[in-house]
Amino acid sequence: MCGIVGYLGQKKASDVILSGLHKLEYRGYDSCGITFYSEKKDTFITHKDQGRVRHLEDDFDYNHDNHLAIGHTRWATHGEPTQLNSHPHRSADGRFIIVHNGVIENYHEIKVKYLDNVTFTSETDTEVIVNLIEHFSKSLQISEAIRKTLSILEGSYALLILDTEHTNRLYAAKNKSPLLLGVAENGMTMASDVMALVGHADHYIPLEDKTYTEITATNDGFVYDMVDVIGKPIQTKMIKMDLVTEEIGKAGYAHYMLKEICEQPSVVRKIMNRYSKNGVFHIDENIIQALSSASNIHIIAAGTSMHAGLIAKHYFEVLAEIPTQVHIASEFAYNMPLLGEAPFFILISQSGETADLRACLVNLKEAHHPMLTVTNVGTSTLAREADYSLEIFAGPEIAVASTKAYVGQVTVLLILTFLLSDKKMFDLNAELSKAAVSMEAIIDNRDYVRQLVKDRIIKTSCFYIGRGIDYYTCMEAALKLKEISYIQTEGFAAGELKHGTIALIEKDIPVVAIITQEHISKNTRSNLQEVITRGAKTITISMKHVSNMKDDIVLMDTHELLTPLVSVIPTQLIAYYSALNLGRDIDKPRNLAKSVTVE
Ligand code: F6R
């Protein structure tokens, strides 16, 4: 949550920051701001306000040469999204300027202990950090003052700091919130996400927790120095940039979400390629060994990733025959259940930065439990800190509502469980290929779904019903519809409806049924009949082998275990077109952010 970007180099810094903020806006978009050093005026200029980056650009004064700047796009935690609470923040005496992603837990104690006589202008915890640096700078060198501040801060932070007395330097620090240093001969860029480094860096370094970085423009070029809180140099790992500009554009689609929905068949094919050699699937033998010796598996995740975990639970139990439980990360972190004799943990996270999951990871690490992270970001915190990690290779997912990452997670976990299974019940290569073709068929037919949505989905509420893995898909379908259209939606176990919730069904309430599993298709159809009798407007999504003449969306067959990969596609399209009809901000729905780095 919140995106930060900073630049010191030969390019015009404000251009790098504004384009970086656009790319980071998915992380939060309540308000944004930028501070740059104007060489002409020999002063630091700040623009910040409520609202989006494009709004900031409207009033931006571009007539300044500048090569040093920091910027921020905010998802409000402490203080409402107002101009005053927007970042950057300046210390009371004006010397230091800061942007911050994260939450400082002991900000109140710090205020009382060190900053009694400071007048604060915002309600943010960030203003405490910048004033604490100022406080220590009165008696210490700047690097010592920042490191002293870090030793006191509790919580999460990625910080970029400007010192108005040193216009050739950019300072940074990090703990728990992501921060990368992009390295190029003509300048250094720092950002929360690799996307903001595209076009400005050849390599990048993911910063370690509790570290301090100083970038300096010298006569010989741009240099960086990375140390821990006590000033000891640390080892860094330089990674080659492999993202290109095309991968982060909309490629002609009206929204990132539609682009990402359409990319899903190729995500499945890419994963097949990445995890196989000469047609034979392969996953790190250490992971297979560790899972094989587990008595039971605990999957931990949040939101859409948790729904992918539910499908994976089915795979672990059917294919690998290992008892598996799925936990909501924010619950597991503070209410750990009984774990079993030799438990193994799988953390699923698109971003690899979700704070609720990190809280679980810290607890599990302390207890020396083995852990695997399944993520779309191989360099993310959760990937680095778990014992093992598997990447889903879905490519950057920019729409806040997750689509292709979900399909990527399910696909990778299917391959993993398939490799753990003794039986090899089917040809995975052939079935995944069939699933990709079936996904393509419904994507190509999306205008039909658009029409269906126009006829049947109303504004106020909606139900998805299904049984078994279809029920899990219903939960994901409901989340997608509510988060981008704001229509209240429930994903319900079809058979459970009659135990109370059916009281909500009345004339014209939309109910979407998902039917893909032969052994329970008749039961779901009976439940569908029960709502039709009570006046519901229904949409039926089925796979061909269990379809009826009157079904609205009939999907091409694949093996029953793979149907969630296909049946989720029409539900994503239903969500997309419902939101489009209602004029919603599809890629940036209200109150949300892509990477949830607060608990
Ligand atoms: C919904 C969505 C969220 C995320 C959740 C976990 O479309 O994207 O529910 O799935 O916030 O995020 P990650 O997967 O990054 O841990």
XYZ file of C-alpha atoms and ligand atoms in Angstrom:
615
model
C 0.000 0.000 0.000
C 1.307 3.385 -1.018
C 3.933 3.621 -3.713
C 7.150 5.600 -3.420
C 9.681 6.557 -6.047
C 12.857 8.618 -5.951
C 15.476 9.642 -8.507
C 18.962 11.138 -8.613
C 20.528 11.223 -12.053
C 21.016 12.907 -15.380
C 17.372 12.709 -16.498
C 14.741 15.234 -15.516
C 13.831 13.838 -12.112
C 10.231 15.079 -12.013
C 9.502 13.201 -15.284
C 10.888 9.977 -13.804
C 8.818 10.476 -10.643
C 5.517 11.344 -12.365
C 5.753 8.417 -14.775
C 6.783 6.182 -11.846
C 3.798 7.356 -9.805
C 1.442 6.409 -12.643
C 2.901 2.915 -12.593
C 2.650 2.701 -8.800
C -0.849 4.126 -8.559
C -2.298 0.620 -8.289
C -0.756 0.552 -4.773
C -2.937 3.404 -3.539
C -4.648 6.352 -5.134
C -6.214 8.524 -2.422
C -3.665 11.297 -2.847
C -0.186 11.842 -4.225
C 2.729 14.240 -4.229
C 6.227 15.067 -5.404
C 9.156 17.183 -4.190
C 12.019 18.116 -6.505
C 15.072 20.299 -6.239
C 14.771 23.189 -8.687
C 18.248 24.122 -9.866
C 17.093 27.467 -11.259
C 15.556 28.561 -7.976
C 17.948 26.641 -5.739
C 15.048 25.435 -3.669
C 12.925 22.331 -3.065
C 9.422 22.555 -4.560
C 6.531 20.362 -3.451
C 3.251 19.656 -5.239
C 0.808 17.412 -3.409
C -2.923 16.934 -3.250
C -5.877 14.643 -2.802
C -6.741 12.535 -5.852
C -4.910 10.944 -8.731
C -1.535 11.585 -10.373
C -3.201 12.986 -13.511
C -4.779 15.669 -11.299
C -1.345 16.498 -9.862
C 0.026 16.793 -13.392
C -2.684 19.284 -14.393
C -1.242 21.925 -12.056
C 2.384 20.897 -12.301
C 5.028 23.501 -13.102
C 7.266 21.794 -15.640
C 9.610 24.782 -16.069
C 12.309 23.639 -13.727
C 15.500 21.765 -14.458
C 15.751 19.128 -11.769
C 17.712 15.949 -11.205
C 16.735 15.003 -7.664
C 13.143 14.206 -6.620
C 10.916 11.936 -4.545
C 7.230 11.076 -4.978
C 4.406 9.204 -3.298
C 0.988 7.796 -4.075
C -1.073 7.110 -0.972
C -3.524 4.606 0.478
C -4.544 6.396 3.660
C -3.881 4.750 7.040
C -3.164 7.561 9.535
C -5.319 10.544 8.624
C -7.856 11.109 5.889
C -6.797 11.585 2.273
C -6.370 15.374 2.364
C -3.777 17.750 0.958
C -2.190 18.171 4.396
C -1.880 14.435 4.968
C -0.439 13.791 1.490
C 3.275 13.049 1.175
C 6.013 14.317 0.916
C 6.191 15.674 4.482
C 8.717 18.201 5.697
C 10.332 18.451 9.117
C 9.326 21.411 11.309
C 12.504 23.379 10.609
C 12.250 22.555 6.909
C 15.562 20.747 6.511
C 14.333 17.201 5.726
C 11.625 15.986 3.333
C 10.305 12.442 3.332
C 7.956 9.946 1.655
C 6.924 6.795 3.481
C 5.167 3.529 2.716
C 4.193 1.556 5.825
C 2.903 2.050 9.329
C 4.879 3.218 12.372
C 3.444 1.451 15.403
C 5.212 3.474 18.131
C 4.661 6.930 16.612
C 2.760 8.134 19.669
C 5.535 7.105 22.105
C 8.119 8.799 19.853
C 6.123 12.038 19.849
C 5.919 12.051 23.622
C 9.542 11.061 24.243
C 11.440 13.069 21.603
C 9.179 15.554 19.865
C 7.324 17.285 22.645
C 7.938 20.777 21.292
C 7.256 20.063 17.599
C 4.098 21.449 15.983
C 2.729 18.847 13.604
C 0.807 19.874 10.518
C -0.660 16.498 9.504
C -2.268 13.490 11.188
C 0.270 11.067 9.717
C 2.767 8.824 11.452
C 5.231 9.841 8.709
C 5.649 13.348 10.059
C 7.002 11.783 13.241
C 9.796 10.069 11.281
C 10.971 13.185 9.495
C 10.975 15.196 12.717
C 12.843 12.480 14.555
C 15.564 12.603 11.883
C 15.697 16.356 12.292
C 15.887 15.953 16.068
C 18.932 13.669 15.861
C 20.563 15.689 13.066
C 21.153 18.493 15.572
C 23.864 16.396 17.236
C 24.734 13.711 14.669
C 25.897 13.392 11.052
C 22.994 12.859 8.665
C 23.664 9.133 8.095
C 23.939 8.583 11.858
C 20.780 10.595 12.489
C 18.809 8.449 10.036
C 20.232 5.200 11.393
C 19.522 6.289 14.951
C 15.936 7.003 13.856
C 15.660 3.529 12.308
C 16.816 1.931 15.546
C 13.839 3.555 17.292
C 11.083 3.037 14.713
C 8.791 0.036 15.207
C 6.637 -1.106 12.324
C 6.966 -1.103 8.576
C 8.580 1.485 6.388
C 10.110 2.187 3.040
C 11.490 5.710 3.233
C 13.005 8.147 0.781
C 14.558 11.200 2.366
C 15.880 14.492 1.015
C 18.231 16.713 2.981
C 17.915 20.322 1.768
C 21.565 20.868 2.764
C 22.797 18.161 0.358
C 21.304 18.544 -3.096
C 23.472 15.777 -4.576
C 22.149 13.036 -2.283
C 19.131 10.794 -1.854
C 18.695 8.705 1.305
C 16.579 5.583 1.760
C 15.712 3.031 4.414
C 13.507 -0.006 4.614
C 11.874 -2.436 6.997
C 9.094 -4.853 5.947
C 7.748 -2.594 3.146
C 9.296 -3.265 -0.267
C 11.963 -0.993 -1.736
C 14.228 -1.516 -4.746
C 17.262 0.366 -5.967
C 17.397 0.618 -9.758
C 20.941 1.048 -11.028
C 22.001 2.678 -14.315
C 25.085 4.580 -15.385
C 23.122 7.808 -15.828
C 21.275 7.689 -12.532
C 19.743 5.791 -9.633
C 16.028 5.212 -9.120
C 14.380 3.901 -5.975
C 10.854 2.502 -6.033
C 8.378 0.228 -4.298
C 7.944 -1.892 -7.397
C 10.112 -2.920 -10.312
C 7.528 -1.458 -12.704
C 8.572 2.089 -11.803
C 12.175 1.241 -12.704
C 11.388 0.208 -16.276
C 13.275 2.452 -18.697
C 15.509 3.866 -15.938
C 17.548 0.909 -14.689
C 19.577 -1.946 -16.162
C 19.760 -3.814 -12.868
C 18.085 -3.565 -9.518
C 18.766 -4.513 -5.912
C 15.933 -5.455 -3.518
C 16.802 -3.717 -0.223
C 17.017 -5.822 2.922
C 15.061 -5.042 6.085
C 16.594 -2.621 8.567
C 19.024 -1.177 6.058
C 20.047 2.321 5.110
C 21.095 3.419 1.612
C 22.784 6.615 0.552
C 23.005 7.612 -3.112
C 25.450 10.333 -4.112
C 26.080 12.157 -7.376
C 29.879 12.477 -7.674
C 32.119 13.810 -10.443
C 32.689 10.184 -11.486
C 29.013 9.234 -11.629
C 26.360 7.965 -9.262
C 27.341 5.760 -6.346
C 25.431 4.017 -3.592
C 26.331 2.823 -0.158
C 24.214 0.260 1.691
C 24.648 -0.482 5.397
C 22.696 -1.935 8.298
C 21.487 0.129 11.257
C 24.858 0.043 12.950
C 26.631 1.139 9.770
C 28.071 -2.240 8.735
C 28.215 -2.680 4.928
C 25.841 -5.363 3.668
C 26.053 -7.828 0.783
C 23.675 -7.012 -2.048
C 22.198 -9.090 -4.838
C 22.025 -7.379 -8.228
C 19.194 -8.599 -10.488
C 18.981 -7.909 -14.223
C 15.861 -5.997 -15.302
C 13.755 -8.295 -17.452
C 10.537 -6.244 -17.648
C 9.993 -4.214 -20.789
C 7.694 -1.232 -21.366
C 5.208 -3.252 -23.472
C 4.507 -5.592 -20.566
C 3.212 -2.780 -18.422
C 0.985 -1.056 -20.999
C -2.695 -1.697 -21.794
C -1.916 -2.999 -25.308
C -5.044 -1.373 -26.752
C -7.489 -2.778 -24.181
C -9.863 -0.355 -22.458
C -8.740 -1.558 -19.026
C -5.869 -3.526 -17.515
C -8.422 -5.923 -16.058
C -9.752 -6.886 -19.500
C -6.196 -7.231 -20.831
C -5.289 -9.465 -17.907
C -8.424 -11.603 -18.308
C -7.514 -12.097 -21.969
C -3.906 -13.011 -21.096
C -4.935 -16.016 -18.999
C -4.654 -18.762 -21.627
C -1.099 -17.596 -22.339
C -0.324 -17.536 -18.607
C -1.290 -21.225 -18.428
C 0.919 -21.995 -21.439
C 3.821 -19.995 -20.016
C 3.610 -21.888 -16.721
C 3.526 -25.196 -18.605
C 6.733 -24.153 -20.375
C 8.463 -22.882 -17.255
C 7.704 -26.021 -15.251
C 8.410 -28.666 -17.896
C 11.256 -29.933 -20.006
C 10.582 -32.015 -23.121
C 6.948 -32.357 -22.070
C 7.786 -33.659 -18.580
C 6.761 -31.522 -15.612
C 9.399 -30.752 -13.043
C 9.507 -28.876 -9.721
C 12.511 -28.482 -7.401
C 13.075 -31.905 -5.821
C 13.623 -30.313 -2.386
C 10.070 -28.972 -2.450
C 8.662 -32.340 -3.516
C 10.642 -34.079 -0.739
C 9.563 -31.585 1.915
C 5.910 -31.916 0.956
C 6.067 -35.704 0.704
C 7.177 -35.958 4.306
C 4.432 -33.646 5.614
C 1.636 -35.133 7.713
C -0.665 -32.335 6.661
C -0.626 -29.049 4.799
C -1.776 -25.618 5.890
C -2.407 -23.119 3.131
C -2.465 -19.494 4.261
C -3.542 -16.562 2.083
C -5.918 -13.615 1.747
C -8.735 -12.699 -0.644
C -8.418 -14.077 -4.143
C -5.219 -15.937 -3.260
C -7.115 -17.648 -0.438
C -9.696 -18.785 -3.007
C -6.884 -20.236 -5.116
C -5.828 -21.987 -1.890
C -9.264 -23.597 -1.587
C -8.959 -25.085 -5.065
C -5.431 -26.233 -4.180
C -6.753 -27.910 -1.022
C -8.977 -30.021 -3.275
C -5.935 -30.928 -5.395
C -3.782 -31.789 -2.389
C -6.473 -34.070 -1.017
C -7.554 -35.717 -4.293
C -4.220 -35.943 -6.105
C -1.575 -35.991 -3.369
C -3.802 -37.470 -0.654
C -2.432 -35.119 2.013
C -4.960 -33.643 4.468
C -5.041 -29.890 3.849
C -6.559 -26.902 5.597
C -6.925 -23.380 4.226
C -6.619 -20.364 6.527
C -7.362 -16.678 6.168
C -3.993 -15.022 6.869
C -5.293 -12.287 9.181
C -6.992 -14.966 11.328
C -4.129 -17.436 11.357
C -1.612 -14.793 12.428
C -3.258 -14.353 15.820
C -5.355 -17.521 16.271
C -3.132 -20.405 15.316
C -5.049 -23.713 15.212
C -3.655 -27.156 16.108
C -1.135 -27.889 13.406
C -0.612 -31.671 13.325
C 2.501 -33.799 13.699
C 4.638 -32.668 10.748
C 2.863 -29.735 9.164
C 4.008 -27.971 6.012
C 2.903 -24.431 5.171
C 2.098 -22.901 1.817
C 1.725 -19.131 1.605
C -0.021 -17.939 -1.546
C 0.370 -14.297 -2.503
C 0.304 -12.541 -5.847
C 2.356 -9.618 -4.561
C 4.441 -11.514 -2.024
C 4.161 -8.468 0.257
C 0.819 -8.924 2.057
C 1.301 -7.851 5.680
C -1.231 -10.349 7.092
C 0.752 -13.157 5.516
C 4.066 -11.771 6.655
C 2.780 -11.803 10.230
C 2.086 -15.539 9.766
C 5.514 -16.105 8.229
C 7.255 -14.483 11.187
C 5.370 -16.733 13.653
C 6.016 -19.860 11.617
C 9.704 -19.052 11.221
C 10.082 -18.616 14.945
C 8.642 -22.106 15.408
C 10.957 -23.484 12.633
C 8.109 -24.739 10.452
C 8.901 -25.432 6.777
C 7.287 -23.034 4.338
C 6.761 -22.537 0.622
C 5.634 -19.248 -0.942
C 3.727 -19.309 -4.231
C 3.918 -15.830 -5.738
C 3.985 -13.729 -8.877
C 6.972 -11.714 -7.637
C 10.061 -13.867 -7.268
C 12.019 -11.130 -5.471
C 9.226 -10.287 -2.998
C 9.609 -10.397 0.772
C 7.555 -13.576 1.197
C 9.484 -15.328 -1.585
C 12.806 -14.393 -0.044
C 11.913 -15.227 3.529
C 10.253 -18.625 3.061
C 12.331 -21.807 2.814
C 11.121 -22.431 -0.722
C 9.361 -20.397 -3.350
C 7.563 -21.053 -6.621
C 6.875 -18.310 -9.114
C 3.686 -18.224 -11.170
C 5.117 -16.194 -14.083
C 1.825 -14.384 -14.770
C 3.628 -11.136 -15.671
C 2.777 -7.822 -14.000
C -0.836 -7.707 -12.801
C -1.800 -4.055 -12.688
C -5.600 -4.058 -12.300
C -6.377 -4.085 -8.589
C -8.806 -6.991 -9.044
C -6.726 -10.110 -9.431
C -7.510 -12.386 -12.393
C -4.467 -13.863 -14.122
C -2.558 -14.246 -10.871
C -5.414 -16.423 -9.538
C -5.285 -18.637 -12.624
C -1.481 -18.739 -12.340
C -1.644 -19.779 -8.685
C -4.158 -22.549 -9.386
C -2.085 -23.804 -12.348
C 1.213 -23.943 -10.428
C -0.414 -25.656 -7.445
C -2.076 -28.158 -9.777
C 1.322 -29.036 -11.293
C 2.824 -29.350 -7.818
C 0.096 -31.691 -6.541
C 0.174 -33.680 -9.765
C 3.882 -34.337 -9.231
C 3.164 -35.436 -5.674
C 0.535 -37.896 -6.792
C 1.411 -41.573 -7.397
C -1.516 -42.240 -9.633
C -1.084 -39.783 -12.512
C -4.825 -40.027 -13.226
C -4.633 -38.107 -16.508
C -2.282 -36.487 -19.020
C -1.641 -33.099 -17.404
C -0.057 -31.623 -20.500
C -3.035 -32.473 -22.655
C -5.591 -31.343 -20.071
C -3.868 -28.008 -19.391
C -3.707 -27.392 -23.144
C -7.421 -28.172 -23.406
C -8.141 -25.823 -20.500
C -6.224 -23.012 -22.234
C -8.225 -23.537 -25.442
C -11.490 -23.616 -23.491
C -10.511 -20.360 -21.742
C -9.772 -18.806 -25.117
C -13.161 -19.841 -26.490
C -15.105 -18.005 -23.790
C -12.791 -14.982 -23.951
C -13.387 -14.783 -27.717
C -17.120 -14.930 -27.020
C -17.032 -12.137 -24.442
C -19.537 -9.929 -26.287
C -22.130 -12.587 -25.586
C -21.312 -12.393 -21.833
C -21.555 -8.617 -22.059
C -25.093 -8.911 -23.462
C -26.063 -11.478 -20.819
C -24.915 -9.116 -18.068
C -26.938 -6.294 -19.578
C -30.073 -8.452 -19.513
C -29.718 -10.167 -16.156
C -27.479 -8.493 -13.570
C -29.079 -5.754 -11.557
C -27.594 -3.103 -9.403
C -28.311 -4.082 -5.844
C -27.349 -7.698 -5.095
C -26.365 -11.021 -6.613
C -25.692 -14.641 -5.636
C -23.297 -17.214 -7.018
C -24.134 -20.829 -6.135
C -22.226 -24.074 -6.644
C -20.998 -27.196 -4.872
C -17.503 -28.610 -4.212
C -14.839 -26.820 -6.233
C -17.607 -24.880 -7.978
C -18.460 -23.403 -4.593
C -14.868 -22.191 -4.252
C -15.099 -20.622 -7.705
C -18.371 -18.992 -6.595
C -16.543 -17.358 -3.668
C -13.944 -15.925 -6.033
C -16.634 -14.872 -8.530
C -18.544 -13.043 -5.792
C -15.435 -11.228 -4.563
C -14.639 -10.089 -8.106
C -18.148 -8.783 -8.735
C -18.431 -6.912 -5.460
C -14.973 -5.361 -5.473
C -15.244 -3.711 -8.869
C -19.008 -3.156 -9.333
C -19.895 -2.526 -5.642
C -22.891 -4.875 -6.059
C -23.351 -6.842 -2.852
C -22.687 -10.445 -3.833
C -22.465 -13.741 -1.991
C -20.758 -16.911 -3.116
C -22.799 -19.679 -1.566
C -22.701 -23.457 -1.223
C -25.769 -24.291 -3.338
C -27.172 -26.813 -0.862
C -26.821 -24.434 2.089
C -29.069 -21.739 0.636
C -32.269 -23.419 1.824
C -31.016 -23.321 5.425
C -31.803 -19.643 5.803
C -30.343 -17.446 3.082
C -32.990 -18.396 0.540
C -35.187 -15.897 2.422
C -33.310 -13.213 0.448
C -34.364 -14.604 -2.913
C -37.230 -12.658 -4.458
C -38.358 -11.633 -7.898
C -35.509 -10.640 -10.212
C -32.621 -11.283 -7.779
C -29.765 -12.462 -10.001
C -28.406 -15.928 -9.183
C -25.499 -17.378 -11.148
C -24.998 -21.137 -10.869
C -21.705 -22.863 -11.685
C -22.015 -26.525 -12.623
C -18.899 -28.431 -13.691
C -18.802 -31.618 -11.582
C -20.806 -34.606 -12.735
C -21.406 -36.243 -9.337
C -23.135 -33.150 -7.938
C -24.575 -31.492 -11.022
C -28.090 -32.803 -10.391
C -28.034 -31.481 -6.807
C -26.975 -28.004 -7.905
C -29.646 -28.020 -10.601
C -32.288 -28.802 -7.942
C -31.041 -25.851 -5.879
C -31.161 -23.678 -8.986
C -34.767 -24.747 -9.513
C -35.569 -23.682 -5.947
C -34.461 -20.112 -6.655
C -36.133 -20.000 -10.068
C -39.405 -20.940 -8.362
C -38.948 -17.905 -6.120
C -38.502 -15.529 -9.044
C -34.697 -15.305 -9.347
C -33.183 -14.212 -12.648
C -30.598 -16.904 -13.303
C -27.450 -17.414 -15.346
C -26.152 -20.982 -15.605
C -22.494 -21.651 -16.363
C -21.733 -25.307 -17.072
C -19.129 -27.541 -18.680
C -20.253 -29.335 -21.817
C -20.307 -32.833 -20.283
C -22.819 -31.755 -17.611
C -24.702 -29.138 -19.642
C -28.389 -28.753 -20.389
C -29.936 -27.219 -23.476
C -31.029 -24.137 -21.595
C -27.692 -23.305 -19.926
C -26.503 -19.796 -20.710
C -22.747 -20.366 -20.878
C -21.469 -23.800 -21.847
C -17.702 -24.209 -21.589
C -15.568 -26.620 -23.606
C -14.603 -29.663 -21.558
C -11.371 -30.319 -19.753
C -10.682 -32.823 -16.949
C -13.039 -32.150 -14.027
C -10.147 -31.203 -11.744
C -9.114 -28.424 -14.138
C -12.579 -26.890 -14.561
C -11.926 -24.056 -12.026
C -9.362 -22.645 -14.464
C -12.084 -22.278 -17.077
C -15.286 -21.624 -15.123
C -13.748 -18.603 -13.382
C -13.319 -16.799 -16.745
C -17.016 -16.029 -17.423
C -17.363 -14.850 -13.824
C -14.472 -12.403 -14.316
C -16.171 -11.179 -17.484
C -19.494 -10.831 -15.639
C -17.737 -8.695 -13.017
C -15.966 -6.629 -15.656
C -19.057 -5.891 -17.764
C -21.250 -5.219 -14.706
C -18.728 -2.643 -13.491
C -18.465 -1.184 -16.996
C -22.271 -0.807 -17.230
C -22.310 0.963 -13.873
C -19.491 3.317 -14.901
C -17.138 2.145 -12.142
C -13.409 2.840 -12.015
C -12.588 -0.752 -12.969
C -8.812 -0.852 -12.561
C -8.806 1.199 -9.361
C -11.928 0.399 -7.348
C -12.704 2.571 -4.362
C -10.997 1.956 -0.990
C -8.691 -0.727 -2.374
C -5.020 -1.091 -3.196
C -3.155 -3.842 -4.968
C -0.489 -4.647 -2.450
C -1.894 -4.739 1.076
C 1.119 -3.992 3.243
C -0.783 -3.056 6.391
C -2.373 -5.537 8.809
C -8.908 -9.344 -5.078
C -7.525 -9.291 -4.672
C -7.218 -9.437 -3.235
C -5.855 -10.126 -3.030
C -5.481 -10.100 -1.540
C -4.180 -10.824 -1.288
O -9.051 -9.222 -6.458
O -6.651 -9.093 -5.469
O -8.220 -10.115 -2.561
O -5.931 -11.427 -3.497
O -5.373 -8.789 -1.098
O -3.144 -10.247 -2.015
P -1.849 -11.064 -2.390
O -2.257 -12.162 -3.305
O -0.947 -10.067 -3.047
O -1.300 -11.585 -1.097
